[in-house]
Amino acid sequence: MDKGLHLTFCVMTTVVLLRESSQTGEKNDPKIAACIQMQATGSRQSGEALPTLTVTTILEDPYVMVRSAELEGYCIDLLKALAAMLHFSYKVKVVGDGQYGAVSAAGNWTGMVGEILRQEADIAVAPLTVTSAREEVVSFTTPFLQTGIGILLRKDTVSQEMSFFHFLAPFSKETWTGLLFAYVLTCFCLFLVARLSPCEWNEPKNEENHFTFLNSLWFGAGALTLQGVTPRPKALSVRVIAAVWWLFTIALLAAYIANFTALLSSSTEQLPIQTFEDLVKQRKLEFGTLEGSSTFYFFKNSKNPIHQMIYEYMDKRREHVLVKTYQEAVQRVMESNYAFIGESISQDLAAARHCNLIRAPEVIGARGFGIATTQASPWTKKLSIAVLKLRESGDLDYLRNKWWETSCLHRSRERWSPLQPQALGGLFLTLAIGLALGVIAAVVELSNKSRHAAGHVKKSCCSVFLEEMCTRLRIKENARQNQETSGRA
């Protein structure tokens, strides 16, 4: 008896010492830490006792997929990382009924939530949305993915009707207004500078200036079409304004052509269904969601009138518009006039893998995917902290980019929008500076001639300058008076 007690005491002491030494070696030796991590991913070949968790999940691309008789995907990689951090082994099982978790007609929970409640699984690592109804019966960790509710469409399901004035779409209304103002101002400056500059005519009292206001408008319009028109500028001041206007029109036409080309190339992506309200108003497309999903109950419990209309439509046509699996939903969108309402992050994956699919811009009901555990489970807080560490280290972003990689490299993800005046601000500023320089050059030319003329007639330079300016600005009236005087004579 004493020998048996002594032997038992020795064995217990040895086990305690070995456990302390293994923990110390784990902290100091990276090789031992790597071995522990391999054991934590489910390998139980060694005799070390690691806690084993039964994990329930659901087959959904790219979260969990079957490849070569093995499971892989975003959730499997996440599970491996969590097991390596928290040192546990696991056994993965696919949910029996293929459901996420909802209350059945009998009042029981189905899917992964039901398996956790029946203690058939310890945790659920899957794209399981955190909802208030589920939170009442199970516990959720910090969300590892953020998502919302979106609309998945096929690009050619509804044709985009072009407006009769679609050619004006490359520029916004503010931009067109600014261009019209710039055109009128430039033509007026041409008219004014041509009259002030002495190089545009030799005898202001007897000669008619070629740059009338109508001719100035025609000159500016010709520059917009990259065509040379008469009259041709002679003075330096007029040429400065003409050169700046030509530069302005070249850059303007380049911006218009580029934006109009982008508009035509992206016209197939400009879907008329941009919001859920647009989806309700149209009659060509049927729409639905996953049966028993959190998206369905979101519309059921929402107080928004648009959301209530969507729920009533889906509830009345439950057997026809509700789908069983996500793969069935994507296939139906691709083959028929059907719009799928579901998780936006899953729809982004479908649009990345199928280039003829696109997600509508509006996303509602911001939510997250979390790991479900039993209530009062000690693993809930540990898993939440581990998820936060993975997010802070960038591992979750790496997994997101890894499994959501798009194959539609030729398709731009950015939406087209009309060109705003801010984009042409530098161009307008250059035109304004050029007009100012032209006016200053015309005043300098006129002042130089006035200075020379003041020396011959022995008058002050200012008086001669004012006389010259009045004469040039009233040249038509003076010419008409001269013609009437000669006619009377």
Short mmCIF file of C-alpha atoms in Angstrom, two decimals:
data_model
loop_
_atom_site.label_atom_id
_atom_site.label_comp_id
_atom_site.label_asym_id
_atom_site.label_seq_id
_atom_site.Cartn_x
_atom_site.Cartn_y
_atom_site.Cartn_z
CA MET A 1 0.00 0.00 0.00
CA ASP A 2 2.77 2.40 0.92
CA LYS A 3 4.65 1.47 -2.23
CA GLY A 4 1.56 2.17 -4.32
CA LEU A 5 1.07 5.59 -2.76
CA HIS A 6 4.74 6.37 -3.20
CA LEU A 7 4.62 5.35 -6.87
CA THR A 8 1.51 7.46 -7.48
CA PHE A 9 3.15 10.49 -5.84
CA CYS A 10 6.26 10.07 -8.00
CA VAL A 11 4.22 9.86 -11.20
CA MET A 12 2.24 13.01 -10.35
CA THR A 13 5.41 14.92 -9.52
CA THR A 14 6.99 13.86 -12.81
CA VAL A 15 3.96 14.96 -14.81
CA VAL A 16 3.93 18.39 -13.14
CA LEU A 17 7.65 18.89 -13.78
CA LEU A 18 7.34 17.83 -17.42
CA ARG A 19 4.41 20.22 -17.96
CA GLU A 20 6.32 23.17 -16.48
CA SER A 21 9.38 22.36 -18.56
CA SER A 22 7.31 22.08 -21.74
CA GLN A 23 5.67 25.46 -21.09
CA THR A 24 9.09 27.05 -20.44
CA GLY A 25 10.53 25.50 -23.57
CA GLU A 26 7.56 26.69 -25.59
CA LYS A 27 8.28 30.28 -24.67
CA ASN A 28 12.00 30.05 -25.35
CA ASP A 29 12.31 27.59 -28.25
CA PRO A 30 10.58 28.57 -31.52
CA LYS A 31 10.78 25.01 -32.83
CA ILE A 32 8.78 23.69 -29.87
CA ALA A 33 6.27 26.54 -30.38
CA ALA A 34 5.88 25.49 -34.01
CA CYS A 35 5.19 21.92 -32.91
CA ILE A 36 2.55 23.16 -30.49
CA GLN A 37 0.94 25.13 -33.32
CA MET A 38 0.81 22.05 -35.52
CA GLN A 39 -0.83 20.11 -32.72
CA ALA A 40 -3.34 22.92 -32.28
CA THR A 41 -4.56 22.59 -35.88
CA GLY A 42 -6.13 19.27 -35.17
CA SER A 43 -3.20 16.85 -35.17
CA ARG A 44 -3.47 14.57 -32.13
CA GLN A 45 -0.74 12.10 -32.98
CA SER A 46 1.36 13.13 -29.99
CA GLY A 47 0.33 12.34 -26.45
CA GLU A 48 0.01 15.95 -25.22
CA ALA A 49 -3.49 16.61 -23.97
CA LEU A 50 -4.94 19.61 -25.85
CA PRO A 51 -8.60 20.59 -25.49
CA THR A 52 -10.57 19.41 -28.51
CA LEU A 53 -13.43 21.50 -29.85
CA THR A 54 -16.14 20.26 -32.18
CA VAL A 55 -16.59 22.93 -34.85
CA THR A 56 -19.72 23.11 -36.98
CA THR A 57 -19.67 24.98 -40.27
CA ILE A 58 -21.49 25.22 -43.59
CA LEU A 59 -20.25 24.69 -47.14
CA GLU A 60 -20.16 28.08 -48.81
CA ASP A 61 -17.61 29.48 -51.22
CA PRO A 62 -15.09 30.87 -50.23
CA TYR A 63 -15.62 30.32 -46.51
CA VAL A 64 -15.60 26.51 -46.50
CA MET A 65 -15.03 24.38 -49.61
CA VAL A 66 -14.20 20.75 -50.30
CA ARG A 67 -11.01 20.31 -52.31
CA SER A 68 -9.34 16.89 -52.70
CA ALA A 69 -11.39 15.40 -49.85
CA GLU A 70 -10.21 18.18 -47.52
CA LEU A 71 -11.82 21.36 -46.30
CA GLU A 72 -10.32 24.73 -47.16
CA GLY A 73 -11.39 28.33 -47.32
CA TYR A 74 -11.48 31.56 -45.35
CA CYS A 75 -13.06 30.03 -42.22
CA ILE A 76 -10.66 27.06 -42.26
CA ASP A 77 -7.65 29.40 -42.38
CA LEU A 78 -9.21 31.50 -39.62
CA LEU A 79 -9.77 28.38 -37.53
CA LYS A 80 -6.15 27.30 -37.97
CA ALA A 81 -4.91 30.72 -36.87
CA LEU A 82 -7.17 30.72 -33.80
CA ALA A 83 -6.10 27.20 -32.84
CA ALA A 84 -2.45 28.16 -33.12
CA MET A 85 -2.97 31.18 -30.86
CA LEU A 86 -5.18 29.52 -28.21
CA HIS A 87 -3.59 26.04 -28.34
CA PHE A 88 -6.53 23.77 -28.96
CA SER A 89 -7.27 21.02 -31.42
CA TYR A 90 -10.52 20.76 -33.32
CA LYS A 91 -12.79 18.48 -35.28
CA VAL A 92 -14.78 20.07 -38.12
CA LYS A 93 -18.23 18.85 -39.11
CA VAL A 94 -20.60 20.22 -41.73
CA VAL A 95 -24.04 21.17 -40.45
CA GLY A 96 -26.52 18.41 -41.09
CA ASP A 97 -29.52 20.36 -42.42
CA GLY A 98 -27.46 22.88 -44.37
CA GLN A 99 -29.02 25.84 -42.52
CA TYR A 100 -27.45 28.77 -40.72
CA GLY A 101 -29.87 28.93 -37.84
CA ALA A 102 -33.48 30.03 -37.49
CA VAL A 103 -36.53 29.19 -35.40
CA SER A 104 -38.64 26.46 -36.99
CA ALA A 105 -42.42 26.19 -36.88
CA ALA A 106 -42.13 23.86 -33.89
CA GLY A 107 -40.15 26.50 -31.98
CA ASN A 108 -36.79 24.75 -32.24
CA TRP A 109 -33.62 26.22 -33.67
CA THR A 110 -32.27 24.76 -36.89
CA GLY A 111 -28.86 24.87 -38.51
CA MET A 112 -25.59 25.60 -36.76
CA VAL A 113 -27.30 27.49 -33.94
CA GLY A 114 -29.45 24.44 -33.20
CA GLU A 115 -26.40 22.14 -33.10
CA ILE A 116 -24.72 24.41 -30.54
CA LEU A 117 -27.88 24.49 -28.41
CA ARG A 118 -28.13 20.69 -28.54
CA GLN A 119 -24.43 20.53 -27.63
CA GLU A 120 -23.63 18.68 -30.84
CA ALA A 121 -20.91 21.29 -31.46
CA ASP A 122 -18.85 23.58 -29.25
CA ILE A 123 -18.42 26.50 -31.66
CA ALA A 124 -19.61 27.54 -35.13
CA VAL A 125 -17.00 29.07 -37.45
CA ALA A 126 -18.90 30.12 -40.55
CA PRO A 127 -20.42 33.21 -42.22
CA LEU A 128 -22.97 33.35 -39.41
CA THR A 129 -24.52 36.78 -38.99
CA VAL A 130 -24.76 38.25 -35.51
CA THR A 131 -28.43 39.02 -34.81
CA SER A 132 -30.38 39.82 -31.67
CA ALA A 133 -32.47 36.64 -31.93
CA ARG A 134 -29.39 34.44 -32.14
CA GLU A 135 -27.63 36.41 -29.43
CA GLU A 136 -30.43 35.47 -27.01
CA VAL A 137 -29.68 31.75 -27.26
CA VAL A 138 -25.94 31.64 -28.09
CA SER A 139 -22.95 33.90 -27.57
CA PHE A 140 -20.98 35.57 -30.36
CA THR A 141 -17.40 36.74 -30.49
CA THR A 142 -16.15 39.98 -31.99
CA PRO A 143 -17.09 39.96 -35.72
CA PHE A 144 -14.27 38.83 -37.97
CA LEU A 145 -15.94 40.19 -41.14
CA GLN A 146 -18.14 43.24 -41.67
CA THR A 147 -20.91 43.11 -44.23
CA GLY A 148 -24.39 44.36 -45.09
CA ILE A 149 -27.37 43.58 -47.31
CA GLY A 150 -27.00 44.24 -51.02
CA ILE A 151 -28.57 43.40 -54.39
CA LEU A 152 -26.85 41.06 -56.84
CA LEU A 153 -27.82 41.59 -60.48
CA ARG A 154 -26.84 40.46 -63.94
CA LYS A 155 -25.62 43.35 -66.05
CA ASP A 156 -27.84 42.70 -69.04
CA THR A 157 -31.05 41.97 -67.14
CA VAL A 158 -32.38 45.51 -67.56
CA SER A 159 -31.29 47.73 -70.43
CA GLN A 160 -30.18 51.24 -69.62
CA GLU A 161 -32.22 53.86 -71.50
CA MET A 162 -30.13 56.67 -72.92
CA SER A 163 -31.26 60.25 -72.51
CA PHE A 164 -31.92 62.35 -75.62
CA PHE A 165 -29.25 64.81 -74.44
CA HIS A 166 -26.84 62.08 -73.37
CA PHE A 167 -23.97 63.92 -75.09
CA LEU A 168 -24.11 66.56 -72.33
CA ALA A 169 -23.54 63.96 -69.60
CA PRO A 170 -19.68 64.09 -69.54
CA PHE A 171 -19.85 67.52 -67.85
CA SER A 172 -22.03 68.55 -64.95
CA LYS A 173 -24.47 71.46 -65.18
CA GLU A 174 -22.11 73.66 -63.19
CA THR A 175 -19.28 72.87 -65.59
CA TRP A 176 -21.35 73.73 -68.66
CA THR A 177 -22.40 77.01 -67.03
CA GLY A 178 -18.78 77.87 -66.29
CA LEU A 179 -17.76 77.05 -69.88
CA LEU A 180 -20.46 79.31 -71.31
CA PHE A 181 -19.41 82.15 -69.02
CA ALA A 182 -15.73 81.63 -69.97
CA TYR A 183 -16.60 81.69 -73.68
CA VAL A 184 -18.58 84.95 -73.49
CA LEU A 185 -15.95 86.60 -71.27
CA THR A 186 -13.11 85.61 -73.59
CA CYS A 187 -14.91 86.91 -76.69
CA PHE A 188 -15.65 90.19 -74.92
CA CYS A 189 -11.97 90.52 -73.94
CA LEU A 190 -10.97 89.88 -77.56
CA PHE A 191 -13.35 92.59 -78.71
CA LEU A 192 -12.13 95.05 -76.04
CA VAL A 193 -8.40 94.38 -76.47
CA ALA A 194 -8.63 94.56 -80.27
CA ARG A 195 -10.19 97.99 -79.96
CA LEU A 196 -7.66 99.27 -77.45
CA SER A 197 -4.56 97.93 -79.20
CA PRO A 198 -3.20 100.37 -81.81
CA CYS A 199 -1.69 97.45 -83.77
CA GLU A 200 -5.10 96.20 -84.90
CA TRP A 201 -5.74 99.32 -87.00
CA ASN A 202 -3.81 102.26 -88.34
CA GLU A 203 -6.44 105.01 -88.47
CA PRO A 204 -9.03 104.57 -85.74
CA LYS A 205 -11.06 107.56 -87.01
CA ASN A 206 -11.38 106.33 -90.57
CA GLU A 207 -10.83 102.57 -90.42
CA GLU A 208 -13.26 99.88 -89.26
CA ASN A 209 -11.91 97.34 -86.73
CA HIS A 210 -12.15 93.71 -87.83
CA PHE A 211 -12.73 92.37 -84.32
CA THR A 212 -16.35 93.36 -83.84
CA PHE A 213 -18.24 91.59 -81.09
CA LEU A 214 -19.91 89.21 -83.55
CA ASN A 215 -16.57 88.45 -85.19
CA SER A 216 -15.08 87.82 -81.74
CA LEU A 217 -17.85 85.33 -80.97
CA TRP A 218 -17.19 83.58 -84.27
CA PHE A 219 -13.45 83.50 -83.57
CA GLY A 220 -14.03 81.88 -80.17
CA ALA A 221 -16.45 79.31 -81.61
CA GLY A 222 -13.93 78.41 -84.33
CA ALA A 223 -11.29 77.73 -81.70
CA LEU A 224 -13.69 75.31 -79.97
CA THR A 225 -13.78 73.20 -83.15
CA LEU A 226 -9.98 73.47 -83.63
CA GLN A 227 -10.53 75.44 -86.84
CA GLY A 228 -8.80 78.66 -87.82
CA VAL A 229 -11.15 81.54 -88.64
CA THR A 230 -10.78 85.13 -89.64
CA PRO A 231 -10.06 87.82 -88.61
CA ARG A 232 -6.52 86.92 -87.68
CA PRO A 233 -5.00 88.75 -84.67
CA LYS A 234 -2.12 91.13 -85.32
CA ALA A 235 -1.42 92.75 -81.96
CA LEU A 236 0.55 90.97 -79.25
CA SER A 237 -2.23 91.47 -76.70
CA VAL A 238 -4.86 89.91 -78.96
CA ARG A 239 -2.55 87.01 -79.77
CA VAL A 240 -1.97 86.34 -76.07
CA ILE A 241 -5.70 86.01 -75.47
CA ALA A 242 -6.14 83.90 -78.60
CA ALA A 243 -3.29 81.56 -77.61
CA VAL A 244 -4.64 81.08 -74.08
CA TRP A 245 -8.12 80.39 -75.45
CA TRP A 246 -6.71 77.83 -77.90
CA LEU A 247 -4.88 76.11 -75.05
CA PHE A 248 -8.08 76.15 -72.99
CA THR A 249 -10.17 74.63 -75.80
CA ILE A 250 -7.62 71.87 -76.53
CA ALA A 251 -7.54 70.79 -72.88
CA LEU A 252 -11.33 71.11 -72.67
CA LEU A 253 -11.91 68.93 -75.73
CA ALA A 254 -9.44 66.34 -74.44
CA ALA A 255 -11.30 66.16 -71.11
CA TYR A 256 -14.68 65.92 -72.86
CA ILE A 257 -13.58 63.15 -75.23
CA ALA A 258 -11.96 61.15 -72.41
CA ASN A 259 -15.00 61.45 -70.14
CA PHE A 260 -17.43 60.71 -72.94
CA THR A 261 -15.45 57.59 -73.87
CA ALA A 262 -15.51 56.45 -70.24
CA LEU A 263 -19.27 57.10 -70.17
CA LEU A 264 -19.87 54.94 -73.23
CA SER A 265 -17.60 52.15 -72.01
CA SER A 266 -19.27 52.07 -68.58
CA SER A 267 -22.82 52.41 -69.87
CA THR A 268 -23.33 48.67 -69.38
CA GLU A 269 -22.53 49.03 -65.67
CA GLN A 270 -24.91 51.94 -65.11
CA LEU A 271 -27.82 49.84 -63.92
CA PRO A 272 -31.21 51.48 -63.44
CA ILE A 273 -31.55 49.56 -60.15
CA GLN A 274 -29.35 51.47 -57.74
CA THR A 275 -31.37 51.17 -54.54
CA PHE A 276 -33.92 48.87 -52.92
CA GLU A 277 -36.62 51.38 -53.82
CA ASP A 278 -35.73 50.98 -57.50
CA LEU A 279 -35.98 47.21 -57.06
CA VAL A 280 -39.50 47.47 -55.65
CA LYS A 281 -40.73 49.85 -58.37
CA GLN A 282 -39.65 47.71 -61.33
CA ARG A 283 -41.68 44.75 -62.61
CA LYS A 284 -39.23 42.88 -64.85
CA LEU A 285 -37.05 41.23 -62.21
CA GLU A 286 -38.05 38.80 -59.51
CA PHE A 287 -36.10 39.05 -56.26
CA GLY A 288 -35.61 36.92 -53.19
CA THR A 289 -33.14 35.75 -50.58
CA LEU A 290 -32.03 32.64 -48.69
CA GLU A 291 -34.80 30.81 -46.93
CA GLY A 292 -34.56 31.16 -43.15
CA SER A 293 -31.60 33.53 -43.35
CA SER A 294 -31.02 36.62 -41.23
CA THR A 295 -31.62 38.76 -44.33
CA PHE A 296 -35.18 37.44 -44.60
CA TYR A 297 -35.90 38.23 -40.95
CA PHE A 298 -34.29 41.65 -41.30
CA PHE A 299 -36.95 42.68 -43.81
CA LYS A 300 -39.63 40.98 -41.71
CA ASN A 301 -38.79 42.99 -38.58
CA SER A 302 -37.96 46.28 -40.32
CA LYS A 303 -40.33 49.23 -39.96
CA ASN A 304 -39.22 50.83 -43.21
CA PRO A 305 -42.09 50.86 -45.74
CA ILE A 306 -39.79 49.85 -48.60
CA HIS A 307 -38.41 46.95 -46.55
CA GLN A 308 -41.93 45.87 -45.63
CA MET A 309 -42.91 45.80 -49.33
CA ILE A 310 -39.89 43.60 -50.06
CA TYR A 311 -40.82 41.22 -47.26
CA GLU A 312 -44.45 40.98 -48.37
CA TYR A 313 -43.36 40.23 -51.92
CA MET A 314 -40.99 37.45 -50.79
CA ASP A 315 -43.45 36.02 -48.27
CA LYS A 316 -46.28 35.73 -50.80
CA ARG A 317 -44.00 34.03 -53.33
CA ARG A 318 -41.99 32.10 -50.76
CA GLU A 319 -41.85 28.85 -52.70
CA HIS A 320 -40.81 30.56 -55.92
CA VAL A 321 -38.40 33.36 -54.99
CA LEU A 322 -36.65 31.99 -51.88
CA VAL A 323 -33.60 29.81 -52.55
CA LYS A 324 -32.05 27.04 -50.49
CA THR A 325 -28.33 27.72 -51.00
CA TYR A 326 -26.10 30.58 -52.03
CA GLN A 327 -24.86 28.65 -55.09
CA GLU A 328 -28.45 28.23 -56.25
CA ALA A 329 -28.99 31.99 -55.88
CA VAL A 330 -25.95 32.90 -57.99
CA GLN A 331 -26.90 30.37 -60.66
CA ARG A 332 -30.43 31.74 -60.81
CA VAL A 333 -29.21 35.32 -61.18
CA MET A 334 -26.99 34.28 -64.09
CA GLU A 335 -29.65 32.26 -65.91
CA SER A 336 -32.90 34.17 -65.36
CA ASN A 337 -34.37 37.58 -64.59
CA TYR A 338 -33.73 37.31 -60.89
CA ALA A 339 -32.14 39.64 -58.33
CA PHE A 340 -30.65 38.13 -55.21
CA ILE A 341 -30.78 39.98 -51.89
CA GLY A 342 -28.10 38.83 -49.50
CA GLU A 343 -24.80 39.52 -47.78
CA SER A 344 -22.87 42.17 -49.68
CA ILE A 345 -19.49 40.57 -49.02
CA SER A 346 -20.65 37.31 -50.59
CA GLN A 347 -22.06 39.24 -53.53
CA ASP A 348 -18.70 40.94 -54.01
CA LEU A 349 -17.16 37.49 -54.34
CA ALA A 350 -19.75 36.47 -56.94
CA ALA A 351 -19.11 39.67 -58.92
CA ALA A 352 -15.36 39.03 -58.73
CA ARG A 353 -15.71 35.47 -60.05
CA HIS A 354 -18.46 36.10 -62.62
CA CYS A 355 -17.77 39.18 -64.70
CA ASN A 356 -21.36 39.47 -65.93
CA LEU A 357 -22.61 40.04 -62.38
CA ILE A 358 -22.60 43.28 -60.44
CA ARG A 359 -23.73 44.45 -57.02
CA ALA A 360 -25.99 47.49 -56.74
CA PRO A 361 -24.37 50.46 -54.93
CA GLU A 362 -26.75 50.64 -51.95
CA VAL A 363 -25.92 48.52 -48.89
CA ILE A 364 -28.21 48.49 -45.84
CA GLY A 365 -28.26 46.78 -42.46
CA ALA A 366 -24.60 46.88 -41.48
CA ARG A 367 -23.75 43.67 -39.65
CA GLY A 368 -20.90 41.26 -38.97
CA PHE A 369 -19.98 37.59 -39.06
CA GLY A 370 -19.05 36.18 -35.65
CA ILE A 371 -18.06 32.87 -34.10
CA ALA A 372 -20.97 31.35 -32.15
CA THR A 373 -20.42 29.52 -28.86
CA THR A 374 -22.63 28.24 -26.09
CA GLN A 375 -23.73 30.78 -23.52
CA ALA A 376 -21.34 31.24 -20.60
CA SER A 377 -18.65 29.41 -22.58
CA PRO A 378 -15.06 30.19 -21.46
CA TRP A 379 -14.01 30.21 -25.11
CA THR A 380 -16.08 33.27 -26.07
CA LYS A 381 -13.77 35.88 -24.59
CA LYS A 382 -10.63 34.00 -25.64
CA LEU A 383 -11.80 33.80 -29.23
CA SER A 384 -12.84 37.49 -29.23
CA ILE A 385 -9.40 38.59 -28.07
CA ALA A 386 -7.76 36.32 -30.64
CA VAL A 387 -9.90 37.79 -33.43
CA LEU A 388 -8.93 41.31 -32.36
CA LYS A 389 -5.24 40.35 -32.41
CA LEU A 390 -5.59 38.92 -35.90
CA ARG A 391 -7.27 42.12 -37.04
CA GLU A 392 -4.58 44.33 -35.50
CA SER A 393 -1.80 42.28 -37.08
CA GLY A 394 -3.40 42.49 -40.53
CA ASP A 395 -4.00 38.74 -40.84
CA LEU A 396 -7.73 39.19 -41.41
CA ASP A 397 -7.06 41.64 -44.25
CA TYR A 398 -4.63 39.15 -45.75
CA LEU A 399 -7.26 36.40 -45.66
CA ARG A 400 -9.84 38.77 -47.15
CA ASN A 401 -7.57 39.60 -50.11
CA LYS A 402 -6.55 35.96 -50.52
CA TRP A 403 -10.03 34.50 -50.90
CA TRP A 404 -11.75 37.48 -52.59
CA GLU A 405 -9.21 37.87 -55.38
CA THR A 406 -10.98 38.91 -58.57
CA SER A 407 -10.47 37.35 -61.97
CA CYS A 408 -12.14 40.27 -63.80
CA LEU A 409 -9.02 42.38 -64.13
CA HIS A 410 -10.29 44.24 -67.16
CA ARG A 411 -13.30 45.65 -65.35
CA SER A 412 -12.98 48.82 -63.33
CA ARG A 413 -14.65 48.87 -59.93
CA GLU A 414 -15.09 52.64 -59.94
CA ARG A 415 -18.33 54.21 -61.03
CA TRP A 416 -18.38 56.92 -63.69
CA SER A 417 -19.46 60.41 -62.67
CA PRO A 418 -19.79 63.73 -64.56
CA LEU A 419 -16.79 66.03 -64.57
CA GLN A 420 -17.17 68.73 -61.93
CA PRO A 421 -15.84 72.33 -62.18
CA GLN A 422 -13.23 71.57 -59.49
CA ALA A 423 -11.49 69.20 -61.90
CA LEU A 424 -11.05 72.06 -64.41
CA GLY A 425 -10.19 74.69 -61.82
CA GLY A 426 -6.59 75.04 -62.97
CA LEU A 427 -7.72 75.38 -66.58
CA PHE A 428 -10.14 78.19 -65.73
CA LEU A 429 -7.43 79.90 -63.68
CA THR A 430 -5.00 79.74 -66.62
CA LEU A 431 -7.62 81.30 -68.89
CA ALA A 432 -8.27 84.10 -66.39
CA ILE A 433 -4.56 84.86 -66.11
CA GLY A 434 -4.24 84.91 -69.91
CA LEU A 435 -7.15 87.32 -70.28
CA ALA A 436 -5.65 89.62 -67.65
CA LEU A 437 -2.28 89.58 -69.41
CA GLY A 438 -3.95 90.35 -72.73
CA VAL A 439 -5.81 93.34 -71.31
CA ILE A 440 -2.64 94.61 -69.60
CA ALA A 441 -0.67 94.22 -72.85
CA ALA A 442 -3.33 96.19 -74.77
CA VAL A 443 -3.23 99.01 -72.19
CA VAL A 444 0.59 99.08 -72.41
CA GLU A 445 0.47 99.25 -76.23
CA LEU A 446 -2.05 102.08 -76.13
CA SER A 447 -0.11 103.98 -73.46
CA ASN A 448 3.12 103.73 -75.52
CA LYS A 449 1.40 105.18 -78.57
CA SER A 450 -0.20 107.88 -76.41
CA ARG A 451 3.21 108.82 -75.03
CA HIS A 452 4.66 109.25 -78.51
CA ALA A 453 1.61 111.19 -79.70
CA ALA A 454 1.75 113.46 -76.63
CA GLY A 455 5.27 114.51 -77.60
CA HIS A 456 4.15 115.62 -81.08
CA VAL A 457 1.00 117.48 -80.11
CA LYS A 458 2.55 118.75 -76.85
CA LYS A 459 -0.23 117.50 -74.59
CA SER A 460 -0.18 115.50 -71.41
CA CYS A 461 0.12 111.76 -71.79
CA CYS A 462 -3.03 111.10 -69.73
CA SER A 463 -5.20 113.39 -71.83
CA VAL A 464 -3.96 111.80 -75.06
CA PHE A 465 -4.48 108.32 -73.57
CA LEU A 466 -8.09 109.15 -72.65
CA GLU A 467 -8.75 110.65 -76.09
CA GLU A 468 -7.34 107.56 -77.80
CA MET A 469 -9.42 105.26 -75.60
CA CYS A 470 -12.64 107.22 -76.19
CA THR A 471 -11.96 107.32 -79.90
CA ARG A 472 -11.41 103.57 -80.13
CA LEU A 473 -14.38 102.67 -78.01
CA ARG A 474 -16.70 104.98 -80.03
CA ILE A 475 -15.30 104.26 -83.44
CA LYS A 476 -18.62 103.18 -84.98
CA GLU A 477 -20.39 106.38 -83.86
CA ASN A 478 -17.55 108.56 -85.19
CA ALA A 479 -17.46 106.66 -88.48
CA ARG A 480 -21.23 107.04 -88.89
CA GLN A 481 -20.96 110.81 -88.21
CA ASN A 482 -18.16 111.13 -90.78
CA GLN A 483 -20.24 109.24 -93.35
CA GLU A 484 -23.29 111.52 -92.73
CA THR A 485 -21.10 114.66 -93.01
CA SER A 486 -19.56 113.52 -96.29
CA GLY A 487 -23.05 112.64 -97.63
CA ARG A 488 -24.36 116.11 -96.84
CA ALA A 489 -21.37 117.72 -98.51
#
